Every structure is written in C-alpha cells, then in structure tokens.
Amino acid sequence: MRKTFITMLCMAMIMTNLFAQKKTKNNPLDNAAIEYLDRSFGTYDKLQKTIWSHPELGFLETKSSAALQEHLKANGFAVDAGLAGMPTSFVATYGQGSPVIGILAEFDALPGMSQDTVPYRKPVVEGANGHACGHQLFGTGSVAGAVAIRQWLEANKHAGTIKVFGTPAEEGGAGKVYMVREGLFKGVDIVLDWHPSSANAVSVGTGTAVMMIDYTFHGVPAHAAGTPDKGRSALDGVEAMNYMVNMLREHVPISSRIHYTIPNGGDAPNIVPEYAKVSYYIRSPKREILKDLVEWVGQAADGAAKGTQTTVETEIVGGMYELLNNRVLSEVVQNSLELVGGVKYDARERIFAEAIVKGLNEHDSILERAATVRPLAEERPSTGGGSTDVGDVSWNVPTVSFGTAGFVPGSAGHSWQNVASGGSTIGTKSLINAAKVFSLTAIELFTNPKLIEKAKAEFETKRGKDFHYEPLLGNRAPALDYRVKK
C-alpha cells in the first residue's frame, strides 16, 4: 500500500508540474485566445449542430449565414451582409490598423446527402440535403477562431484587424470568385483557410481549375410515334454531344477531368423533346489547358446541334482558379498545427469511429491518423482531383489552407460517413482545433510582421510580375438559382 501511495503521489506531482509548465509565459498555448476556446466547446458544439440540422444549398443558406453573423455581432464584430450580389454573403470585421488578416468561412450543404449521426446509412429525411463536405464545421470553426483572436487582440491591446469572409455556395456556385471580383479582399494582407478532413495536415496540393458550364439544346416537339419526322430532338443533341466528349477523353491530359449530368432530358417518351440540358464540370491543373478543353467541349456542343438540327445555348455557371500555395505561411501553420495536435477520441467516439471503419472494410489502426499531425510535405503538382473557389482568393492575397480530422479516417469525400461524424462531437473537436490553429497563426503574424513581408514576396514571385487577374466566369452575375430545381 505504501509503495502504491508513493507512486500515486509522484504521478500527482508530475501532473502538477506539467500543468504549471503549460501556464508559463513561454508556452504559446497560454494565451487569451486558447483559454477562450478551451471554455467554449459547448458554444460551438451547439452552433455547428444548429447549422448541421438545417442544411442549406448554395446561395440559399439564409439560416446558416444568419447564425454565424449573429454570433459575430454578439462578439463585437461589425458585419456587412449581402455583398457582391449574394444575399447570404458577409464580411465581419474587428480591430484597427495593420496587419489585416482574413479568415474564410463556408456554410453550404450538398443535395441528397441527408444522414443521421449514426455509423450506418440512415437519412434523416430521404433525399434531403446534408453537410457531406462539413461546411457547418468550416463556418463555425472560422468564426470561433476569429472570436478567439479578438480575445487576444483585446487582452494584449495589440493593433491589427481580423476579417471573416462569409462565402456562400462553394459547392459549384463559386461565391468567393464574386467577392474577389468585387474587390472585397483588397487591403487584406494574409488569408487563412481550413477545411474539415480525415487527417490533420497543411494543404500542399494545387488542385484543379474548373469551368462549370450548362449546355441547353432546343429542338422541335412532335408526336414521337405519329409524326416523328416533324420533330427535332433536343435530347438527341445532348446525347450526341456527350458521345463526342466521351470520345475526346482519350486525347486530353491525364490530369484533366470532365464530368456531366443531364438535369433535363424531356418530359415524356412519346413527345420529341423540345428542351434538354446537360451540365458539365471541366477541370485541369492549369488554366491554360482548361481554356483549350472548354473550347473543345464547346465545339462538340456546336457539332451536336448541327448534326441533330437543333440549337444550343451555352451558359457559364461558374469558374475557379487552381490554388497558389505559399510555403512561408505553410510553415507557420504547420508549427501551429503541431502545437495544437490531432483529434483525440473519447470512449464513445472511438466506438462510433470503429463502426464506421468496419463498414469501410478498413482496419482500426487507421483511426490513429485522427490523433496525429502529418509532417509538412513538399508542394506537389496536381494530378487531377477537386477544385475550390479558394483558388481565386489565393491568386489575389497570400493564402494558406489546412485541415483537421472532423471526419473518420478512411471516409470518402462527400459521403454519408462525413455527415454522420461531422455532426457529432468528433466534428466539434475538429473545428475547435482549427480555431486554435487560426489563433496561434494569427498571433504569430501579428507579432512577427517580417513573416508577412516574406509571404508577400513569395506570393509576388510565384504569380509573376505580369499577372493580371481575370475571373473565369467573366462578368456574369451570381447564379443564385443554380440549386433551385426547375
């Protein structure tokens, strides 16, 4: 018993010393921002779950955007909303003077991805929306980080400005592009960005530039059995175009991607379709190659219209640049991420995650990825993959992106597994970690302005002295109804 008591006493002394060390001034985690986040888990758990429970599609995120705006206003931020022609956009500002640090916030959901917070497929409402990309975590984590930074600025009476950019419709609507085009990022020195992930890492990929284009064919209706010779099928135009595009896939760079859906192919089989529409996403790691691909696909559309004696209209729905990475900022964020650490599961969360992994036919050992931070990798040229409107921001302001493990490792992107874990406390732990990374990074930049100078110098070198920004979507207005079923 005496030996056990002495062992326990020694352990208690060690823990006391560790706690004391954490509270020393030399510990970067000992500051007003981190202290605020440590006591605010419940606040942000409730906020993210409120948005998760009411998943809204791009440009329709009325309740989600309002919830984030209200929280920022309640915490001393001045909020301007309805910017760049988008009712759900906003910019929230706190502080004075330089430097000006921006934080991106997203909040749109995906169609058809409704899912309960259980480790098996169970839609809350069949066919309804769901946060399969975790943007309820994204927006909430960004807002939490901004409010925490405000705590630090106020406690230290430090000069500097923090801005939260509430950006609608990342999933295909390119909300950030309109905000960039409107000049809302002018005067911002650095932009910080994050995204829920199945790992904890700084983003080093460049992704792909993308053009989102609708091709609408118009034909002549007729009775498909009685007078088919009088008709000209718009659906024939769509199918002929798709056939040609599928043939050209063999001859495009392997890193390029082309995908489509047919949202409207006619009303009834016995009516020659007068109207049909196909929606395309065309991607490439380089904008120059993307431009050539878009022209080629457009030629296929024109050829299909001629061959079927229909007409075709082309509408650019959206367009996004590839990402421009910044190594200086990546190293700062990597240090912050390592200080914060990964997402630690409690017993209940572990059982949930193990059930998810079992359904994915993965081994439980994969779960260790959630608790660890990946080393900073070298920037890697894109070999394909997704696109983001953060790309346009990154070509206008030095930008850095990172991820924290809000999704169970092994889960696919845009999956029901992501909806399930994101809406749980696993997701909340992830967004709190992201907010801490924002805080530590901002503090480092506020107190070490030479880092900002270095990041800007790298930025100017990478994009080139002759760079001139031209949005890929041209001068079109935001496609506010692109998620509205017609």
CSV table of C-alpha atoms in Angstrom, one decimal:
chain,number,residue,atom,x,y,z
A,1,MET,CA,0.0,0.0,0.0
A,2,ARG,CA,2.8,2.4,0.9
A,3,LYS,CA,4.6,1.8,-2.4
A,4,THR,CA,1.3,2.4,-4.3
A,5,PHE,CA,0.7,5.6,-2.3
A,6,ILE,CA,4.2,6.9,-3.1
A,7,THR,CA,3.7,6.1,-6.8
A,8,MET,CA,0.4,7.9,-6.9
A,9,LEU,CA,2.0,10.9,-5.1
A,10,CYS,CA,4.8,11.1,-7.6
A,11,MET,CA,2.3,10.9,-10.5
A,12,ALA,CA,0.3,13.8,-9.0
A,13,MET,CA,3.5,15.9,-8.7
A,14,ILE,CA,4.4,15.2,-12.3
A,15,MET,CA,1.0,16.3,-13.5
A,16,THR,CA,1.1,19.4,-11.3
A,17,ASN,CA,4.5,20.3,-12.8
A,18,LEU,CA,3.2,19.7,-16.4
A,19,PHE,CA,0.2,21.9,-15.7
A,20,ALA,CA,2.5,24.6,-14.3
A,21,GLN,CA,4.7,24.4,-17.4
A,22,LYS,CA,1.6,24.8,-19.6
A,23,LYS,CA,0.9,28.1,-17.8
A,24,THR,CA,4.3,29.6,-18.2
A,25,LYS,CA,4.7,32.6,-20.4
A,26,ASN,CA,7.0,30.6,-22.7
A,27,ASN,CA,4.1,28.3,-23.6
A,28,PRO,CA,2.4,29.6,-26.8
A,29,LEU,CA,-0.8,27.8,-25.7
A,30,ASP,CA,-1.0,30.0,-22.7
A,31,ASN,CA,-2.9,33.0,-24.1
A,32,ALA,CA,-6.4,34.6,-24.1
A,33,ALA,CA,-7.4,33.0,-27.4
A,34,ILE,CA,-6.7,29.4,-26.4
A,35,GLU,CA,-8.2,29.9,-23.0
A,36,TYR,CA,-11.4,31.2,-24.6
A,37,LEU,CA,-11.7,28.2,-26.9
A,38,ASP,CA,-11.0,25.7,-24.1
A,39,ARG,CA,-14.0,27.0,-22.2
A,40,SER,CA,-16.3,27.4,-25.3
A,41,PHE,CA,-16.7,23.9,-26.6
A,42,GLY,CA,-20.4,23.9,-25.7
A,43,THR,CA,-21.0,27.2,-27.5
A,44,TYR,CA,-19.5,26.0,-30.8
A,45,ASP,CA,-20.9,22.5,-30.5
A,46,LYS,CA,-24.4,24.0,-30.4
A,47,LEU,CA,-23.7,26.4,-33.2
A,48,GLN,CA,-22.3,23.8,-35.6
A,49,LYS,CA,-25.1,21.3,-34.8
A,50,THR,CA,-27.7,24.0,-35.5
A,51,ILE,CA,-26.3,24.6,-39.0
A,52,TRP,CA,-25.9,20.8,-39.5
A,53,SER,CA,-29.6,20.3,-38.5
A,54,HIS,CA,-30.7,22.8,-41.2
A,55,PRO,CA,-28.5,22.0,-44.2
A,56,GLU,CA,-29.0,24.7,-46.9
A,57,LEU,CA,-27.8,24.6,-50.5
A,58,GLY,CA,-25.6,27.1,-52.2
A,59,PHE,CA,-26.9,30.7,-52.3
A,60,LEU,CA,-29.8,29.5,-50.2
A,61,GLU,CA,-28.0,29.4,-46.8
A,62,THR,CA,-30.2,32.0,-45.1
A,63,LYS,CA,-30.4,30.5,-41.7
A,64,SER,CA,-26.8,29.2,-41.7
A,65,SER,CA,-25.3,32.6,-42.7
A,66,ALA,CA,-27.5,34.4,-40.2
A,67,ALA,CA,-26.5,32.2,-37.3
A,68,LEU,CA,-22.8,32.9,-38.0
A,69,GLN,CA,-23.4,36.6,-38.4
A,70,GLU,CA,-25.4,36.9,-35.2
A,71,HIS,CA,-22.6,35.2,-33.2
A,72,LEU,CA,-20.0,37.5,-34.7
A,73,LYS,CA,-22.1,40.6,-33.9
A,74,ALA,CA,-22.6,39.4,-30.3
A,75,ASN,CA,-18.8,39.2,-30.0
A,76,GLY,CA,-18.1,42.7,-31.1
A,77,PHE,CA,-17.7,42.3,-34.9
A,78,ALA,CA,-19.1,44.8,-37.4
A,79,VAL,CA,-20.9,42.8,-40.1
A,80,ASP,CA,-21.7,43.9,-43.7
A,81,ALA,CA,-24.0,41.4,-45.4
A,82,GLY,CA,-25.5,40.8,-48.8
A,83,LEU,CA,-22.3,41.7,-50.7
A,84,ALA,CA,-21.3,41.1,-54.3
A,85,GLY,CA,-24.8,40.3,-55.4
A,86,MET,CA,-25.2,37.4,-52.9
A,87,PRO,CA,-27.8,37.7,-50.1
A,88,THR,CA,-26.0,35.2,-47.9
A,89,SER,CA,-22.5,36.6,-48.1
A,90,PHE,CA,-20.9,38.8,-45.4
A,91,VAL,CA,-17.7,40.3,-44.2
A,92,ALA,CA,-17.3,40.7,-40.4
A,93,THR,CA,-14.5,43.0,-39.1
A,94,TYR,CA,-12.9,43.6,-35.7
A,95,GLY,CA,-9.9,45.7,-34.7
A,96,GLN,CA,-7.9,48.5,-36.2
A,97,GLY,CA,-4.9,49.1,-38.4
A,98,SER,CA,-2.4,46.7,-39.9
A,99,PRO,CA,-1.9,43.9,-40.5
A,100,VAL,CA,-5.2,42.8,-41.8
A,101,ILE,CA,-5.8,39.0,-41.6
A,102,GLY,CA,-8.7,37.4,-43.3
A,103,ILE,CA,-10.4,34.1,-42.4
A,104,LEU,CA,-12.6,32.2,-44.9
A,105,ALA,CA,-15.9,30.7,-43.8
A,106,GLU,CA,-18.2,28.4,-45.7
A,107,PHE,CA,-21.7,27.1,-44.8
A,108,ASP,CA,-23.4,25.4,-47.8
A,109,ALA,CA,-24.6,21.8,-47.9
A,110,LEU,CA,-24.9,19.2,-50.6
A,111,PRO,CA,-28.2,17.8,-52.2
A,112,GLY,CA,-29.3,14.3,-51.4
A,113,MET,CA,-26.9,13.7,-48.6
A,114,SER,CA,-29.2,13.7,-45.5
A,115,GLN,CA,-27.8,11.4,-42.8
A,116,ASP,CA,-28.2,10.9,-39.0
A,117,THR,CA,-25.3,10.8,-36.6
A,118,VAL,CA,-25.1,7.0,-36.6
A,119,PRO,CA,-22.4,4.7,-38.1
A,120,TYR,CA,-24.7,3.2,-40.8
A,121,ARG,CA,-26.7,4.6,-43.6
A,122,LYS,CA,-29.8,6.4,-42.2
A,123,PRO,CA,-31.1,9.5,-43.9
A,124,VAL,CA,-32.8,12.0,-41.5
A,125,VAL,CA,-35.1,12.8,-44.5
A,126,GLU,CA,-34.8,10.7,-47.6
A,127,GLY,CA,-33.3,12.7,-50.5
A,128,ALA,CA,-32.8,15.8,-48.4
A,129,ASN,CA,-29.7,17.9,-48.1
A,130,GLY,CA,-26.8,17.1,-45.9
A,131,HIS,CA,-23.4,18.5,-44.8
A,132,ALA,CA,-21.3,15.8,-46.6
A,133,CYS,CA,-18.4,18.3,-47.0
A,134,GLY,CA,-18.5,19.5,-43.4
A,135,HIS,CA,-19.1,23.2,-44.2
A,136,GLN,CA,-21.1,23.6,-41.0
A,137,LEU,CA,-17.8,22.8,-39.2
A,138,PHE,CA,-15.9,25.1,-41.7
A,139,GLY,CA,-18.0,28.2,-41.0
A,140,THR,CA,-18.3,27.6,-37.2
A,141,GLY,CA,-14.5,26.9,-36.8
A,142,SER,CA,-13.6,30.0,-38.7
A,143,VAL,CA,-16.0,32.1,-36.6
A,144,ALA,CA,-14.7,30.5,-33.4
A,145,GLY,CA,-11.1,31.3,-34.5
A,146,ALA,CA,-11.9,34.9,-35.3
A,147,VAL,CA,-13.7,35.5,-31.9
A,148,ALA,CA,-10.7,33.9,-30.1
A,149,ILE,CA,-8.3,36.1,-32.0
A,150,ARG,CA,-10.4,39.1,-30.9
A,151,GLN,CA,-10.0,38.0,-27.3
A,152,TRP,CA,-6.2,38.0,-27.8
A,153,LEU,CA,-6.2,41.4,-29.5
A,154,GLU,CA,-8.3,42.9,-26.8
A,155,ALA,CA,-6.3,41.3,-23.9
A,156,ASN,CA,-3.0,42.5,-25.3
A,157,LYS,CA,-4.2,45.8,-26.6
A,158,HIS,CA,-2.5,44.9,-29.9
A,159,ALA,CA,-3.0,46.7,-33.2
A,160,GLY,CA,-4.4,44.6,-36.1
A,161,THR,CA,-7.6,43.7,-37.9
A,162,ILE,CA,-9.3,40.4,-38.3
A,163,LYS,CA,-11.9,39.8,-41.0
A,164,VAL,CA,-14.2,36.9,-41.5
A,165,PHE,CA,-15.4,36.4,-45.1
A,166,GLY,CA,-18.7,34.5,-45.2
A,167,THR,CA,-18.6,32.9,-48.6
A,168,PRO,CA,-21.7,31.2,-50.0
A,169,ALA,CA,-22.0,28.4,-52.5
A,170,GLU,CA,-18.6,26.9,-52.5
A,171,GLU,CA,-20.1,23.7,-53.9
A,172,GLY,CA,-20.4,24.8,-57.5
A,173,GLY,CA,-21.6,28.4,-57.1
A,174,ALA,CA,-18.1,29.9,-56.8
A,175,GLY,CA,-19.2,32.5,-54.2
A,176,LYS,CA,-15.6,33.6,-53.4
A,177,VAL,CA,-15.0,34.5,-57.0
A,178,TYR,CA,-17.7,37.2,-56.9
A,179,MET,CA,-16.3,38.6,-53.7
A,180,VAL,CA,-12.8,38.7,-55.2
A,181,ARG,CA,-14.2,40.3,-58.4
A,182,GLU,CA,-16.0,42.9,-56.2
A,183,GLY,CA,-12.7,43.9,-54.6
A,184,LEU,CA,-13.6,42.7,-51.1
A,185,PHE,CA,-10.2,41.2,-50.5
A,186,LYS,CA,-8.3,44.4,-51.3
A,187,GLY,CA,-6.3,45.7,-48.3
A,188,VAL,CA,-6.1,42.2,-46.8
A,189,ASP,CA,-2.5,41.1,-46.0
A,190,ILE,CA,-3.0,37.4,-45.4
A,191,VAL,CA,-5.9,34.9,-45.8
A,192,LEU,CA,-6.2,31.8,-43.6
A,193,ASP,CA,-8.3,28.9,-44.8
A,194,TRP,CA,-9.2,25.5,-43.5
A,195,HIS,CA,-11.4,22.5,-44.3
A,196,PRO,CA,-12.6,19.5,-42.4
A,197,SER,CA,-10.7,16.4,-43.3
A,198,SER,CA,-9.9,12.9,-42.2
A,199,ALA,CA,-6.4,14.0,-41.3
A,200,ASN,CA,-4.5,16.9,-39.7
A,201,ALA,CA,-2.3,18.5,-42.3
A,202,VAL,CA,-1.3,21.6,-44.1
A,203,SER,CA,-2.6,21.6,-47.7
A,204,VAL,CA,0.2,21.5,-50.3
A,205,GLY,CA,-1.7,20.4,-53.4
A,206,THR,CA,-2.7,22.9,-56.1
A,207,GLY,CA,-6.0,21.2,-57.1
A,208,THR,CA,-7.6,22.0,-60.4
A,209,ALA,CA,-9.0,25.0,-62.2
A,210,VAL,CA,-12.6,24.3,-63.2
A,211,MET,CA,-15.3,25.7,-65.5
A,212,MET,CA,-18.9,24.8,-64.8
A,213,ILE,CA,-21.0,25.1,-68.0
A,214,ASP,CA,-24.6,24.3,-68.9
A,215,TYR,CA,-25.4,23.4,-72.5
A,216,THR,CA,-29.1,23.8,-73.3
A,217,PHE,CA,-30.4,22.3,-76.5
A,218,HIS,CA,-33.6,23.4,-78.2
A,219,GLY,CA,-35.5,21.3,-80.7
A,220,VAL,CA,-38.9,20.9,-82.3
A,221,PRO,CA,-41.6,18.9,-80.4
A,222,ALA,CA,-43.7,16.3,-82.2
A,223,HIS,CA,-45.6,13.1,-81.6
A,224,ALA,CA,-42.8,10.6,-81.3
A,225,ALA,CA,-44.8,7.8,-82.9
A,226,GLY,CA,-47.3,9.6,-85.2
A,227,THR,CA,-45.2,12.4,-86.7
A,228,PRO,CA,-41.5,11.8,-85.7
A,229,ASP,CA,-40.3,13.3,-89.0
A,230,LYS,CA,-41.7,16.7,-87.9
A,231,GLY,CA,-39.7,16.7,-84.7
A,232,ARG,CA,-36.0,17.5,-83.8
A,233,SER,CA,-34.9,16.1,-80.5
A,234,ALA,CA,-33.1,18.3,-78.1
A,235,LEU,CA,-32.2,15.1,-76.2
A,236,ASP,CA,-30.5,13.8,-79.3
A,237,GLY,CA,-28.4,16.9,-79.2
A,238,VAL,CA,-27.4,16.3,-75.7
A,239,GLU,CA,-26.6,12.6,-76.3
A,240,ALA,CA,-24.6,13.4,-79.5
A,241,MET,CA,-22.6,16.0,-77.5
A,242,ASN,CA,-21.9,13.6,-74.7
A,243,TYR,CA,-20.8,10.8,-77.1
A,244,MET,CA,-18.3,13.1,-78.7
A,245,VAL,CA,-17.0,14.3,-75.4
A,246,ASN,CA,-16.6,10.8,-74.2
A,247,MET,CA,-14.6,10.0,-77.3
A,248,LEU,CA,-12.2,13.0,-76.8
A,249,ARG,CA,-11.3,11.8,-73.2
A,250,GLU,CA,-8.7,9.6,-74.8
A,251,HIS,CA,-6.9,12.7,-76.1
A,252,VAL,CA,-6.8,15.1,-73.1
A,253,PRO,CA,-4.0,15.3,-70.5
A,254,ILE,CA,-4.4,12.5,-67.9
A,255,SER,CA,-4.7,15.1,-65.1
A,256,SER,CA,-7.8,16.7,-66.6
A,257,ARG,CA,-11.3,15.7,-65.6
A,258,ILE,CA,-14.6,16.0,-67.4
A,259,HIS,CA,-18.0,15.0,-65.9
A,260,TYR,CA,-21.6,15.8,-66.6
A,261,THR,CA,-25.2,15.2,-65.6
A,262,ILE,CA,-28.4,15.6,-67.6
A,263,PRO,CA,-30.8,17.5,-65.3
A,264,ASN,CA,-33.5,17.7,-68.0
A,265,GLY,CA,-33.9,15.2,-70.9
A,266,GLY,CA,-37.5,15.8,-71.9
A,267,ASP,CA,-41.0,15.3,-70.4
A,268,ALA,CA,-42.4,12.1,-71.9
A,269,PRO,CA,-41.2,9.3,-74.2
A,270,ASN,CA,-43.9,9.9,-76.7
A,271,ILE,CA,-43.0,13.6,-77.2
A,272,VAL,CA,-39.9,14.5,-79.2
A,273,PRO,CA,-38.0,16.6,-76.5
A,274,GLU,CA,-38.1,20.3,-77.4
A,275,TYR,CA,-35.8,21.1,-74.5
A,276,ALA,CA,-32.8,19.3,-72.9
A,277,LYS,CA,-29.9,20.4,-70.7
A,278,VAL,CA,-26.6,18.9,-69.8
A,279,SER,CA,-24.4,20.3,-67.0
A,280,TYR,CA,-20.6,20.0,-67.3
A,281,TYR,CA,-17.6,20.4,-65.0
A,282,ILE,CA,-14.4,20.6,-66.9
A,283,ARG,CA,-11.2,20.6,-64.9
A,284,SER,CA,-7.4,20.8,-65.3
A,285,PRO,CA,-4.5,21.7,-63.0
A,286,LYS,CA,-3.5,24.6,-65.3
A,287,ARG,CA,-5.9,27.3,-66.5
A,288,GLU,CA,-4.2,27.5,-69.9
A,289,ILE,CA,-5.0,23.8,-70.6
A,290,LEU,CA,-8.5,24.3,-69.2
A,291,LYS,CA,-9.2,27.0,-71.7
A,292,ASP,CA,-8.4,24.7,-74.6
A,293,LEU,CA,-10.6,21.9,-73.2
A,294,VAL,CA,-13.5,24.3,-72.7
A,295,GLU,CA,-13.2,25.3,-76.4
A,296,TRP,CA,-13.1,21.7,-77.5
A,297,VAL,CA,-16.1,20.7,-75.5
A,298,GLY,CA,-17.9,23.7,-76.9
A,299,GLN,CA,-17.1,22.5,-80.5
A,300,ALA,CA,-18.7,19.2,-79.6
A,301,ALA,CA,-21.8,21.0,-78.5
A,302,ASP,CA,-21.9,23.0,-81.7
A,303,GLY,CA,-21.3,19.9,-83.8
A,304,ALA,CA,-24.0,18.0,-82.0
A,305,ALA,CA,-26.5,20.8,-82.6
A,306,LYS,CA,-25.7,20.9,-86.3
A,307,GLY,CA,-25.9,17.1,-86.6
A,308,THR,CA,-29.3,16.9,-85.0
A,309,GLN,CA,-30.7,20.1,-86.5
A,310,THR,CA,-31.2,21.6,-83.1
A,311,THR,CA,-29.8,24.8,-81.5
A,312,VAL,CA,-27.6,25.1,-78.4
A,313,GLU,CA,-27.1,27.8,-75.8
A,314,THR,CA,-24.0,27.9,-73.5
A,315,GLU,CA,-24.1,29.4,-70.0
A,316,ILE,CA,-21.0,29.6,-67.8
A,317,VAL,CA,-22.4,28.8,-64.3
A,318,GLY,CA,-19.0,29.2,-62.5
A,319,GLY,CA,-15.3,29.1,-62.9
A,320,MET,CA,-12.4,28.8,-60.4
A,321,TYR,CA,-8.6,29.1,-60.5
A,322,GLU,CA,-6.2,26.4,-59.3
A,323,LEU,CA,-4.6,27.1,-55.9
A,324,LEU,CA,-1.4,29.1,-55.5
A,325,ASN,CA,0.4,27.8,-52.4
A,326,ASN,CA,2.6,29.9,-50.1
A,327,ARG,CA,5.5,28.0,-48.4
A,328,VAL,CA,6.2,30.7,-45.8
A,329,LEU,CA,2.6,30.6,-44.5
A,330,SER,CA,2.5,26.8,-44.7
A,331,GLU,CA,5.5,26.6,-42.3
A,332,VAL,CA,3.8,29.0,-39.8
A,333,VAL,CA,0.6,27.0,-39.9
A,334,GLN,CA,2.4,23.7,-39.6
A,335,ASN,CA,4.0,24.9,-36.4
A,336,SER,CA,0.6,25.9,-35.0
A,337,LEU,CA,-0.9,22.6,-36.0
A,338,GLU,CA,1.8,20.6,-34.3
A,339,LEU,CA,1.3,22.7,-31.1
A,340,VAL,CA,-2.5,22.0,-31.1
A,341,GLY,CA,-2.2,18.3,-32.0
A,342,GLY,CA,-4.7,16.0,-33.5
A,343,VAL,CA,-8.3,15.0,-32.6
A,344,LYS,CA,-8.5,12.7,-29.6
A,345,TYR,CA,-11.5,10.4,-29.4
A,346,ASP,CA,-13.2,9.6,-26.1
A,347,ALA,CA,-14.6,6.0,-25.5
A,348,ARG,CA,-18.0,6.8,-27.1
A,349,GLU,CA,-16.4,8.4,-30.1
A,350,ARG,CA,-14.0,5.6,-30.5
A,351,ILE,CA,-16.8,3.0,-30.7
A,352,PHE,CA,-18.6,5.2,-33.3
A,353,ALA,CA,-15.4,5.6,-35.4
A,354,GLU,CA,-14.7,1.8,-35.2
A,355,ALA,CA,-18.2,1.1,-36.5
A,356,ILE,CA,-17.6,3.5,-39.4
A,357,VAL,CA,-14.2,1.9,-40.2
A,358,LYS,CA,-15.7,-1.6,-40.1
A,359,GLY,CA,-18.3,-0.6,-42.7
A,360,LEU,CA,-15.4,0.7,-44.9
A,361,ASN,CA,-13.5,-2.6,-44.6
A,362,GLU,CA,-10.6,-0.7,-43.0
A,363,HIS,CA,-8.5,-1.8,-40.0
A,364,ASP,CA,-9.0,0.0,-36.7
A,365,SER,CA,-5.4,1.1,-36.8
A,366,ILE,CA,-6.4,3.7,-39.5
A,367,LEU,CA,-8.0,5.7,-36.7
A,368,GLU,CA,-4.6,6.8,-35.3
A,369,ARG,CA,-4.5,9.2,-38.2
A,370,ALA,CA,-7.0,11.4,-36.5
A,371,ALA,CA,-4.8,11.9,-33.5
A,372,THR,CA,-1.6,12.7,-35.3
A,373,VAL,CA,-0.3,15.6,-37.4
A,374,ARG,CA,1.3,14.9,-40.7
A,375,PRO,CA,4.7,16.4,-41.4
A,376,LEU,CA,4.7,19.3,-43.8
A,377,ALA,CA,5.1,17.9,-47.3
A,378,GLU,CA,6.6,19.5,-50.3
A,379,GLU,CA,4.2,21.2,-52.8
A,380,ARG,CA,3.1,18.6,-55.3
A,381,PRO,CA,1.8,19.3,-58.8
A,382,SER,CA,-1.8,18.3,-59.2
A,383,THR,CA,-2.6,15.0,-61.0
A,384,GLY,CA,-6.3,15.8,-61.0
A,385,GLY,CA,-8.8,16.0,-58.2
A,386,GLY,CA,-11.2,18.6,-56.9
A,387,SER,CA,-11.5,22.4,-57.3
A,388,THR,CA,-12.3,25.2,-54.9
A,389,ASP,CA,-13.1,28.9,-55.2
A,390,VAL,CA,-10.3,29.5,-52.6
A,391,GLY,CA,-8.1,29.3,-55.7
A,392,ASP,CA,-9.2,32.7,-56.9
A,393,VAL,CA,-8.5,34.2,-53.4
A,394,SER,CA,-5.0,32.6,-53.4
A,395,TRP,CA,-4.1,34.4,-56.6
A,396,ASN,CA,-5.1,37.8,-55.1
A,397,VAL,CA,-3.9,37.5,-51.5
A,398,PRO,CA,-1.2,35.2,-49.9
A,399,THR,CA,-3.3,32.3,-48.7
A,400,VAL,CA,-2.7,29.1,-46.7
A,401,SER,CA,-5.0,26.2,-46.2
A,402,PHE,CA,-5.0,23.3,-43.7
A,403,GLY,CA,-7.3,20.5,-42.5
A,404,THR,CA,-8.2,18.9,-39.2
A,405,ALA,CA,-9.8,15.5,-38.6
A,406,GLY,CA,-13.5,16.1,-38.5
A,407,PHE,CA,-14.2,13.0,-40.5
A,408,VAL,CA,-13.4,9.4,-39.5
A,409,PRO,CA,-10.2,8.3,-41.3
A,410,GLY,CA,-10.9,6.2,-44.4
A,411,SER,CA,-14.1,8.1,-45.2
A,412,ALA,CA,-14.6,9.3,-48.8
A,413,GLY,CA,-15.3,12.9,-49.6
A,414,HIS,CA,-18.9,13.9,-49.9
A,415,SER,CA,-20.1,10.8,-48.1
A,416,TRP,CA,-22.8,10.0,-45.6
A,417,GLN,CA,-20.0,9.0,-43.2
A,418,ASN,CA,-18.8,12.6,-43.3
A,419,VAL,CA,-22.3,13.9,-42.5
A,420,ALA,CA,-22.5,11.4,-39.5
A,421,SER,CA,-19.2,12.2,-37.9
A,422,GLY,CA,-19.2,15.9,-38.8
A,423,GLY,CA,-22.5,16.3,-36.9
A,424,SER,CA,-21.1,14.7,-33.8
A,425,THR,CA,-18.6,15.8,-31.1
A,426,ILE,CA,-15.8,14.5,-33.4
A,427,GLY,CA,-16.7,17.3,-35.7
A,428,THR,CA,-16.8,19.8,-32.9
A,429,LYS,CA,-13.3,18.8,-31.6
A,430,SER,CA,-12.0,19.2,-35.2
A,431,LEU,CA,-13.4,22.8,-35.5
A,432,ILE,CA,-12.0,23.8,-32.1
A,433,ASN,CA,-8.6,22.6,-33.1
A,434,ALA,CA,-8.9,24.5,-36.3
A,435,ALA,CA,-9.9,27.7,-34.4
A,436,LYS,CA,-6.8,27.2,-32.2
A,437,VAL,CA,-4.6,26.9,-35.3
A,438,PHE,CA,-6.1,30.1,-36.6
A,439,SER,CA,-5.4,31.8,-33.3
A,440,LEU,CA,-1.8,30.7,-33.0
A,441,THR,CA,-1.1,31.5,-36.6
A,442,ALA,CA,-2.7,35.0,-36.4
A,443,ILE,CA,-0.8,35.8,-33.2
A,444,GLU,CA,2.5,34.8,-34.8
A,445,LEU,CA,1.7,37.0,-37.8
A,446,PHE,CA,0.6,39.9,-35.7
A,447,THR,CA,3.7,39.8,-33.5
A,448,ASN,CA,6.2,39.0,-36.3
A,449,PRO,CA,5.4,41.3,-39.3
A,450,LYS,CA,8.5,40.1,-41.2
A,451,LEU,CA,6.8,36.8,-41.8
A,452,ILE,CA,4.1,38.7,-43.7
A,453,GLU,CA,6.7,40.5,-45.7
A,454,LYS,CA,8.3,37.2,-46.6
A,455,ALA,CA,4.9,35.6,-47.5
A,456,LYS,CA,4.1,38.6,-49.8
A,457,ALA,CA,7.5,38.4,-51.5
A,458,GLU,CA,7.0,34.7,-52.3
A,459,PHE,CA,3.4,35.4,-53.5
A,460,GLU,CA,4.6,38.1,-55.9
A,461,THR,CA,7.4,35.9,-57.3
A,462,LYS,CA,5.1,32.8,-57.8
A,463,ARG,CA,2.3,34.6,-59.6
A,464,GLY,CA,4.7,36.6,-61.8
A,465,LYS,CA,5.1,40.3,-62.4
A,466,ASP,CA,2.9,40.3,-65.5
A,467,PHE,CA,0.0,38.5,-63.7
A,468,HIS,CA,-3.4,40.1,-64.2
A,469,TYR,CA,-6.5,38.6,-62.6
A,470,GLU,CA,-9.4,37.8,-64.8
A,471,PRO,CA,-12.2,35.7,-63.4
A,472,LEU,CA,-13.0,32.6,-65.4
A,473,LEU,CA,-16.7,33.2,-65.0
A,474,GLY,CA,-16.4,36.6,-66.7
A,475,ASN,CA,-18.9,39.3,-65.8
A,476,ARG,CA,-21.9,37.2,-65.2
A,477,ALA,CA,-24.0,37.7,-62.1
A,478,PRO,CA,-24.1,35.1,-59.3
A,479,ALA,CA,-26.2,32.1,-60.4
A,480,LEU,CA,-28.4,32.4,-57.3
A,481,ASP,CA,-30.9,29.8,-58.5
A,482,TYR,CA,-28.4,27.1,-59.7
A,483,ARG,CA,-29.5,24.8,-56.8
A,484,VAL,CA,-33.2,25.5,-57.4
A,485,LYS,CA,-35.0,22.7,-59.1
A,486,LYS,CA,-36.9,23.8,-62.2
